CSV table of C-alpha atoms in Angstrom, one decimal:
chain,number,residue,atom,x,y,z
A,1,UNK,CA,33.6,58.0,31.3
A,2,UNK,CA,33.8,54.2,30.7
A,3,UNK,CA,34.6,53.6,34.4
A,4,UNK,CA,31.7,55.8,35.4
A,5,UNK,CA,29.3,53.8,33.2
A,6,UNK,CA,30.5,50.6,34.6
A,7,UNK,CA,30.1,52.0,38.1
A,8,UNK,CA,26.4,53.1,37.4
A,9,UNK,CA,25.8,49.6,35.9
A,10,UNK,CA,27.1,47.8,38.9
A,11,UNK,CA,25.3,50.1,41.2
A,12,UNK,CA,22.0,49.2,39.3
A,13,UNK,CA,22.7,45.5,39.7
A,14,UNK,CA,23.4,45.9,43.5
A,15,UNK,CA,20.2,48.0,43.8
A,16,UNK,CA,18.3,45.1,42.1
A,17,UNK,CA,19.8,42.7,44.7
A,18,UNK,CA,18.2,44.8,47.4
A,19,UNK,CA,14.9,45.1,45.6
A,20,UNK,CA,14.8,41.3,44.9
A,21,UNK,CA,14.9,40.6,48.6
A,22,UNK,CA,11.9,42.8,49.2
A,23,UNK,CA,8.7,41.0,49.2
A,24,UNK,CA,7.3,37.7,47.8
A,25,UNK,CA,7.7,34.0,47.2
A,26,UNK,CA,7.4,32.0,43.9
A,27,UNK,CA,7.7,28.6,42.5
A,28,UNK,CA,9.7,26.7,39.8
A,29,UNK,CA,13.5,26.3,39.4
A,30,UNK,CA,15.8,24.0,37.5
A,31,UNK,CA,18.4,24.1,40.4
A,32,UNK,CA,18.4,24.7,44.2
A,33,UNK,CA,15.8,27.1,45.3
A,34,UNK,CA,16.2,29.1,48.5
A,35,UNK,CA,13.7,30.3,51.1
A,36,UNK,CA,10.9,32.6,50.1
A,37,UNK,CA,11.0,36.2,51.4
A,38,UNK,CA,8.2,35.7,53.8
A,39,UNK,CA,10.1,33.0,55.8
A,40,UNK,CA,13.7,33.9,55.1
A,41,UNK,CA,15.7,34.9,58.0
A,42,UNK,CA,18.0,38.0,58.2
A,43,UNK,CA,21.0,35.9,57.8
A,44,UNK,CA,19.6,34.2,54.6
A,45,UNK,CA,18.8,37.6,53.1
A,46,UNK,CA,22.3,38.9,54.0
A,47,UNK,CA,23.8,35.8,52.3
A,48,UNK,CA,21.7,36.2,49.2
A,49,UNK,CA,22.6,40.0,48.9
A,50,UNK,CA,26.3,39.4,49.3
A,51,UNK,CA,26.3,36.7,46.7
A,52,UNK,CA,24.3,38.8,44.3
A,53,UNK,CA,26.8,41.6,44.5
A,54,UNK,CA,29.7,39.3,44.1
A,55,UNK,CA,28.0,37.9,40.9
A,56,UNK,CA,27.5,41.4,39.6
A,57,UNK,CA,31.1,42.3,40.1
A,58,UNK,CA,32.3,39.0,38.4
A,59,UNK,CA,29.9,39.6,35.4
A,60,UNK,CA,31.3,43.2,35.1
A,61,UNK,CA,34.8,41.8,34.8
A,62,UNK,CA,33.8,39.2,32.3
A,63,UNK,CA,34.3,36.2,34.7
A,64,UNK,CA,31.0,34.6,33.8
A,65,UNK,CA,31.7,31.2,35.5
A,66,UNK,CA,32.2,32.9,38.8
A,67,UNK,CA,29.2,35.2,38.2
A,68,UNK,CA,27.0,32.1,37.5
A,69,UNK,CA,28.1,30.4,40.6
A,70,UNK,CA,27.4,33.6,42.7
A,71,UNK,CA,23.9,34.2,41.2
A,72,UNK,CA,23.0,30.5,41.8
A,73,UNK,CA,24.3,30.9,45.4
A,74,UNK,CA,22.1,34.0,45.9
A,75,UNK,CA,19.1,32.2,44.4
A,76,UNK,CA,19.9,29.2,46.6
A,77,UNK,CA,19.7,31.3,49.7
A,78,UNK,CA,16.6,33.4,49.0
A,79,UNK,CA,14.6,32.7,45.8
A,80,UNK,CA,14.2,35.8,43.7
A,81,UNK,CA,13.1,36.2,40.0
A,82,UNK,CA,15.9,38.8,39.6
A,83,UNK,CA,18.7,36.3,40.7
A,84,UNK,CA,17.0,33.6,38.5
A,85,UNK,CA,17.1,36.0,35.6
A,86,UNK,CA,20.8,36.7,36.1
A,87,UNK,CA,21.5,32.9,36.1
A,88,UNK,CA,19.9,32.7,32.6
A,89,UNK,CA,21.9,35.7,31.3
A,90,UNK,CA,25.2,34.3,32.5
A,91,UNK,CA,24.4,31.0,30.7
A,92,UNK,CA,23.9,32.9,27.5
A,93,UNK,CA,27.3,34.6,28.1
A,94,UNK,CA,28.8,31.2,28.4
A,95,UNK,CA,27.0,30.1,25.2
A,96,UNK,CA,25.1,27.5,27.0
A,97,UNK,CA,22.0,28.4,25.2
A,98,UNK,CA,19.9,25.2,25.7
A,99,UNK,CA,20.2,25.7,29.5
A,100,UNK,CA,19.6,29.5,29.3
A,101,UNK,CA,16.4,28.9,27.5
A,102,UNK,CA,15.1,26.6,30.2
A,103,UNK,CA,16.1,29.1,32.9
A,104,UNK,CA,14.4,32.1,31.1
A,105,UNK,CA,11.3,29.9,30.6
A,106,UNK,CA,11.3,29.1,34.4
A,107,UNK,CA,11.9,32.7,35.4
A,108,UNK,CA,8.7,34.0,33.7
A,109,UNK,CA,6.1,32.3,35.9
A,110,UNK,CA,8.1,33.1,39.0
A,111,UNK,CA,8.3,36.8,38.1
A,112,UNK,CA,4.6,36.9,37.0
A,113,UNK,CA,3.6,35.4,40.4
A,114,UNK,CA,5.9,37.9,42.2
A,115,UNK,CA,4.5,40.8,40.3
A,116,UNK,CA,0.9,40.1,41.5
A,117,UNK,CA,2.2,41.2,45.0
A,118,UNK,CA,4.9,43.7,44.0
A,119,UNK,CA,4.6,45.3,40.6
A,120,UNK,CA,8.3,46.0,40.4
A,121,UNK,CA,8.8,42.3,39.3
A,122,UNK,CA,6.8,42.9,36.1
A,123,UNK,CA,10.1,44.1,34.6
A,124,UNK,CA,11.8,40.8,35.3
A,125,UNK,CA,9.0,38.9,33.8
A,126,UNK,CA,9.0,41.0,30.6
A,127,UNK,CA,12.7,40.8,30.3
A,128,UNK,CA,12.8,37.0,30.8
A,129,UNK,CA,10.1,36.6,28.1
A,130,UNK,CA,11.7,38.8,25.6
A,131,UNK,CA,15.1,37.3,26.1
A,132,UNK,CA,13.8,33.7,25.8
A,133,UNK,CA,12.0,34.5,22.5
A,134,UNK,CA,15.1,36.1,21.1
A,135,UNK,CA,17.0,33.0,22.1
A,136,UNK,CA,14.4,30.7,20.4
A,137,UNK,CA,15.5,32.1,17.0
A,138,UNK,CA,19.0,30.6,17.6
A,139,UNK,CA,17.7,27.2,18.7
A,140,UNK,CA,15.3,24.5,17.5
A,141,UNK,CA,12.3,23.5,19.8
A,142,UNK,CA,11.9,19.8,19.5
A,143,UNK,CA,8.7,18.1,20.5
A,144,UNK,CA,8.5,14.4,21.3
A,145,UNK,CA,5.5,12.3,20.7
A,146,UNK,CA,6.3,9.3,22.9
A,147,UNK,CA,4.0,6.4,23.1
A,148,UNK,CA,3.9,2.6,23.9
A,149,UNK,CA,6.5,2.9,26.6
A,150,UNK,CA,6.7,0.9,29.8
A,151,UNK,CA,8.1,1.5,33.3
A,152,UNK,CA,11.9,1.6,33.1
A,153,UNK,CA,12.1,2.9,29.5
A,154,UNK,CA,14.4,5.9,29.0
A,155,UNK,CA,14.4,8.7,26.4
A,156,UNK,CA,17.6,10.4,25.5
A,157,UNK,CA,18.4,13.5,23.3
A,158,UNK,CA,21.9,13.7,22.1
A,159,UNK,CA,22.9,11.2,24.7
A,160,UNK,CA,21.3,13.2,27.6
A,161,UNK,CA,18.4,11.5,29.5
A,162,UNK,CA,15.2,13.5,29.4
A,163,UNK,CA,13.0,13.3,32.6
A,164,UNK,CA,9.7,11.7,31.8
A,165,UNK,CA,7.9,14.8,33.0
A,166,UNK,CA,9.5,16.8,30.1
A,167,UNK,CA,8.8,14.3,27.4
A,168,UNK,CA,5.8,16.3,26.2
A,169,UNK,CA,7.5,19.7,26.5
A,170,UNK,CA,9.3,21.6,23.7
A,171,UNK,CA,13.0,20.8,24.2
A,172,UNK,CA,15.5,23.5,23.1
A,173,UNK,CA,18.3,22.0,21.1
A,174,UNK,CA,21.2,23.6,19.1
A,175,UNK,CA,20.8,23.3,15.3
A,176,UNK,CA,22.1,20.3,13.5
A,177,UNK,CA,21.7,16.6,13.5
A,178,UNK,CA,19.8,15.5,16.6
A,179,UNK,CA,19.8,11.7,17.6
A,180,UNK,CA,16.8,10.7,19.8
A,181,UNK,CA,16.8,7.3,21.5
A,182,UNK,CA,14.1,5.3,23.2
A,183,UNK,CA,15.9,2.7,25.4
A,184,UNK,CA,13.6,0.0,26.7
A,185,UNK,CA,14.2,-1.7,30.0
A,186,UNK,CA,15.0,-4.9,28.1
A,187,UNK,CA,17.9,-2.8,26.4
A,188,UNK,CA,16.3,-2.8,23.0
A,189,UNK,CA,16.8,0.7,21.3
A,190,UNK,CA,14.6,2.6,18.9
A,191,UNK,CA,16.6,5.5,17.2
A,192,UNK,CA,15.4,8.5,15.3
A,193,UNK,CA,17.4,11.3,13.8
A,194,UNK,CA,16.4,14.6,12.5
A,195,UNK,CA,18.3,17.7,11.1
A,196,UNK,CA,17.1,20.6,13.2
A,197,UNK,CA,17.3,24.2,11.9
A,198,UNK,CA,17.5,27.3,13.9
A,199,UNK,CA,14.1,28.8,14.6
A,200,UNK,CA,12.3,25.5,13.7
A,201,UNK,CA,9.9,23.5,15.8
A,202,UNK,CA,10.3,19.8,14.6
A,203,UNK,CA,8.3,16.9,15.9
A,204,UNK,CA,9.5,13.3,16.3
A,205,UNK,CA,7.2,10.3,16.9
A,206,UNK,CA,8.9,7.8,19.1
A,207,UNK,CA,7.6,4.4,20.0
A,208,UNK,CA,9.1,1.0,20.6
A,209,UNK,CA,9.6,-1.0,17.4
A,210,UNK,CA,7.2,-4.0,17.1
A,211,UNK,CA,9.0,-7.2,16.2
A,212,UNK,CA,8.0,-8.6,12.8
A,213,UNK,CA,6.1,-11.9,12.9
A,214,UNK,CA,8.2,-14.9,11.9
A,215,UNK,CA,7.6,-16.0,8.2
A,216,UNK,CA,5.2,-18.9,7.7
A,217,UNK,CA,6.9,-22.4,7.4
A,218,UNK,CA,7.6,-23.5,3.8
A,219,UNK,CA,5.1,-26.0,2.3
A,220,UNK,CA,7.2,-28.9,1.4
A,221,UNK,CA,4.2,-31.1,0.7
A,222,UNK,CA,3.0,-34.1,2.6
A,223,UNK,CA,5.7,-36.7,2.9
A,224,UNK,CA,4.7,-40.3,3.3
A,225,UNK,CA,7.4,-42.8,4.2
A,226,UNK,CA,6.9,-46.5,4.5
A,227,UNK,CA,9.3,-48.6,6.6
A,228,UNK,CA,9.2,-52.0,4.9
A,229,UNK,CA,11.1,-53.5,7.8
A,230,UNK,CA,7.9,-53.5,9.7
A,231,UNK,CA,6.2,-55.7,7.2
A,232,UNK,CA,5.7,-59.3,8.4
A,233,UNK,CA,5.5,-62.5,6.3
A,234,UNK,CA,1.7,-62.3,6.0
A,235,UNK,CA,2.0,-58.9,4.4
A,236,UNK,CA,4.5,-60.2,1.9
A,237,UNK,CA,2.3,-63.1,1.0
A,238,UNK,CA,-0.4,-60.6,0.0
A,239,UNK,CA,2.1,-58.8,-2.2
A,240,UNK,CA,3.2,-61.9,-3.8
A,241,UNK,CA,-0.3,-63.1,-4.3
A,242,UNK,CA,-1.3,-59.7,-5.8
A,243,UNK,CA,1.6,-60.0,-8.3
A,244,UNK,CA,0.5,-63.6,-9.2
A,245,UNK,CA,-3.1,-62.5,-9.7
A,246,UNK,CA,-1.9,-59.8,-12.0
A,247,UNK,CA,0.1,-62.3,-13.9
A,248,UNK,CA,-3.0,-64.7,-14.4
A,249,UNK,CA,-5.1,-61.7,-15.4
A,250,UNK,CA,-2.4,-60.7,-18.1
A,251,UNK,CA,-2.3,-64.4,-19.3
A,252,UNK,CA,-6.1,-64.3,-19.7
A,253,UNK,CA,-6.3,-61.1,-21.6
A,254,UNK,CA,-3.4,-61.6,-24.0
A,255,UNK,CA,-4.4,-65.2,-24.5
A,256,UNK,CA,-7.8,-64.1,-25.7
A,257,UNK,CA,-6.2,-61.5,-28.0
A,258,UNK,CA,-3.9,-64.2,-29.4
A,259,UNK,CA,-6.7,-66.6,-30.0
A,260,UNK,CA,-8.6,-63.8,-31.9
A,261,UNK,CA,-5.6,-63.3,-34.2
A,262,UNK,CA,-5.0,-67.0,-34.5
A,263,UNK,CA,-8.6,-67.6,-35.7
A,264,UNK,CA,-8.3,-64.8,-38.3
A,265,UNK,CA,-5.2,-66.2,-39.7
A,266,UNK,CA,-6.7,-69.7,-40.0
A,267,UNK,CA,-9.6,-68.3,-41.8
A,268,UNK,CA,-7.7,-66.2,-44.3
A,269,UNK,CA,-4.5,-68.4,-44.9
A,270,UNK,CA,-5.0,-71.3,-47.3
A,271,UNK,CA,-2.6,-74.3,-47.1
A,272,UNK,CA,-0.4,-72.4,-44.6
A,273,UNK,CA,0.2,-69.5,-47.0
A,274,UNK,CA,-0.8,-66.2,-45.8
A,275,UNK,CA,-1.1,-63.1,-47.9
A,276,UNK,CA,1.5,-60.3,-47.2
A,277,UNK,CA,-1.3,-58.0,-45.9
A,278,UNK,CA,-1.6,-60.3,-42.8
A,279,UNK,CA,2.1,-60.2,-41.9
A,280,UNK,CA,1.5,-57.6,-39.2
A,281,UNK,CA,-1.4,-59.6,-37.7
A,282,UNK,CA,0.9,-62.6,-37.6
A,283,UNK,CA,3.6,-60.6,-35.7
A,284,UNK,CA,1.1,-59.1,-33.3
A,285,UNK,CA,-0.3,-62.6,-32.5
A,286,UNK,CA,3.2,-63.8,-31.7
A,287,UNK,CA,3.6,-60.9,-29.3
A,288,UNK,CA,0.4,-61.6,-27.6
A,289,UNK,CA,1.4,-65.2,-27.2
A,290,UNK,CA,4.7,-64.2,-25.6
A,291,UNK,CA,3.0,-61.8,-23.1
A,292,UNK,CA,0.4,-64.3,-22.2
A,293,UNK,CA,3.1,-67.0,-21.6
A,294,UNK,CA,5.1,-64.6,-19.3
A,295,UNK,CA,1.9,-63.6,-17.5
A,296,UNK,CA,1.1,-67.3,-16.9
A,297,UNK,CA,4.6,-67.9,-15.4
A,298,UNK,CA,4.5,-64.9,-13.2
A,299,UNK,CA,0.9,-65.8,-12.0
A,300,UNK,CA,1.9,-69.3,-11.1
A,301,UNK,CA,5.0,-68.3,-9.3
A,302,UNK,CA,3.4,-65.3,-7.6
A,303,UNK,CA,0.4,-67.3,-6.3
A,304,UNK,CA,2.7,-70.1,-5.3
A,305,UNK,CA,5.1,-67.8,-3.4
A,306,UNK,CA,2.1,-66.0,-1.8
A,307,UNK,CA,0.6,-69.2,-0.7
A,308,UNK,CA,3.9,-70.4,0.8
A,309,UNK,CA,4.4,-67.1,2.7
A,310,UNK,CA,0.9,-67.2,3.9
A,311,UNK,CA,1.3,-70.8,5.3
A,312,UNK,CA,4.7,-70.0,6.8
A,313,UNK,CA,3.3,-66.9,8.6
A,314,UNK,CA,1.0,-69.1,10.6
A,315,UNK,CA,3.8,-71.5,11.7
A,316,UNK,CA,6.7,-69.1,12.4
A,317,UNK,CA,7.2,-65.7,13.8
A,318,UNK,CA,10.0,-63.4,13.0
A,319,UNK,CA,12.8,-63.7,15.5
A,320,UNK,CA,13.7,-60.0,15.6
A,321,UNK,CA,12.5,-56.7,14.2
A,322,UNK,CA,16.0,-56.5,12.4
A,323,UNK,CA,15.5,-59.8,10.5
A,324,UNK,CA,16.0,-59.5,6.7
A,325,UNK,CA,12.7,-58.8,4.9
A,326,UNK,CA,11.7,-61.0,2.0
A,327,UNK,CA,12.2,-59.4,-1.4
A,328,UNK,CA,10.3,-60.2,-4.4
A,329,UNK,CA,12.1,-59.7,-7.8
A,330,UNK,CA,10.1,-59.9,-11.0
A,331,UNK,CA,11.9,-60.5,-14.3
A,332,UNK,CA,10.6,-60.8,-17.9
A,333,UNK,CA,10.6,-64.6,-17.5
A,334,UNK,CA,10.9,-65.3,-13.8
A,335,UNK,CA,9.9,-64.4,-10.3
A,336,UNK,CA,12.4,-64.8,-7.3
A,337,UNK,CA,11.8,-64.4,-3.6
A,338,UNK,CA,14.8,-63.9,-1.3
A,339,UNK,CA,15.2,-63.2,2.5
A,340,UNK,CA,15.7,-64.9,5.8
A,341,UNK,CA,12.8,-66.6,7.4
């Protein structure tokens, strides 16, 4: 009884092979597509029928690799929705579900176009649609929203390059972690990952990453540097003169303050004897006197040095830019100028 059932099933497949060579042409295929029935030669039809029968026998024996090769050979000789449908079924038998989904999906419009001419192909269209939908429950249909790409950019899903024409189509993928890559022509990669579940329809937005702008430079403040080696003798004469002028001003101010204290002490001290309440005024007056004297010395030396440098700057020029620059040192009781002129 079992052998009889197998024989009937094989006979049905062979009959399908004869019917599939009966009438019409169609479009769409993921692999080599043969001649349409209107233009196929007798030899092409014979080749297609023999390959279909060989595929049916191999499938009956469970040799699905051989069956797949034979059904593809048949489809490559004369295009038929029936042979295309058998290709998809053999891919399912080989557990190549992602490929099978694509072939079922491509068979549907082929069979529908053929059925407009010959109604017997409606069965192939209905079967392909049902088996595709059943298979969708075992897969995830991934949609890619790709934007911002340039010529030469490549999209890969689980390491497999996806043709640009398929970027906007739902892509069948096995459940699990899915790695999607956008590889720019420059070699820079943008990677997204998603955990796809069976029966789901996830979407991934994919666009080249925009480089972040560089951080603004740190504000270290305005730095002002002065190279004193570029100062000439005339400049130093002004510096010395300024120091001298400051000394004279100091002498004048503290001299007046000292005179004020001195006058007060003369008025209130009798016969050189001052009350104890004026002791602090006496000490302050002495301090004013000392500061005034130092200011006078600094003023005289500073003005004298400035004058000398000013006069020398008119008579001599510096021999080189590397000559030693005059240096003015101001002490509590002296002012000195050193350098090479």
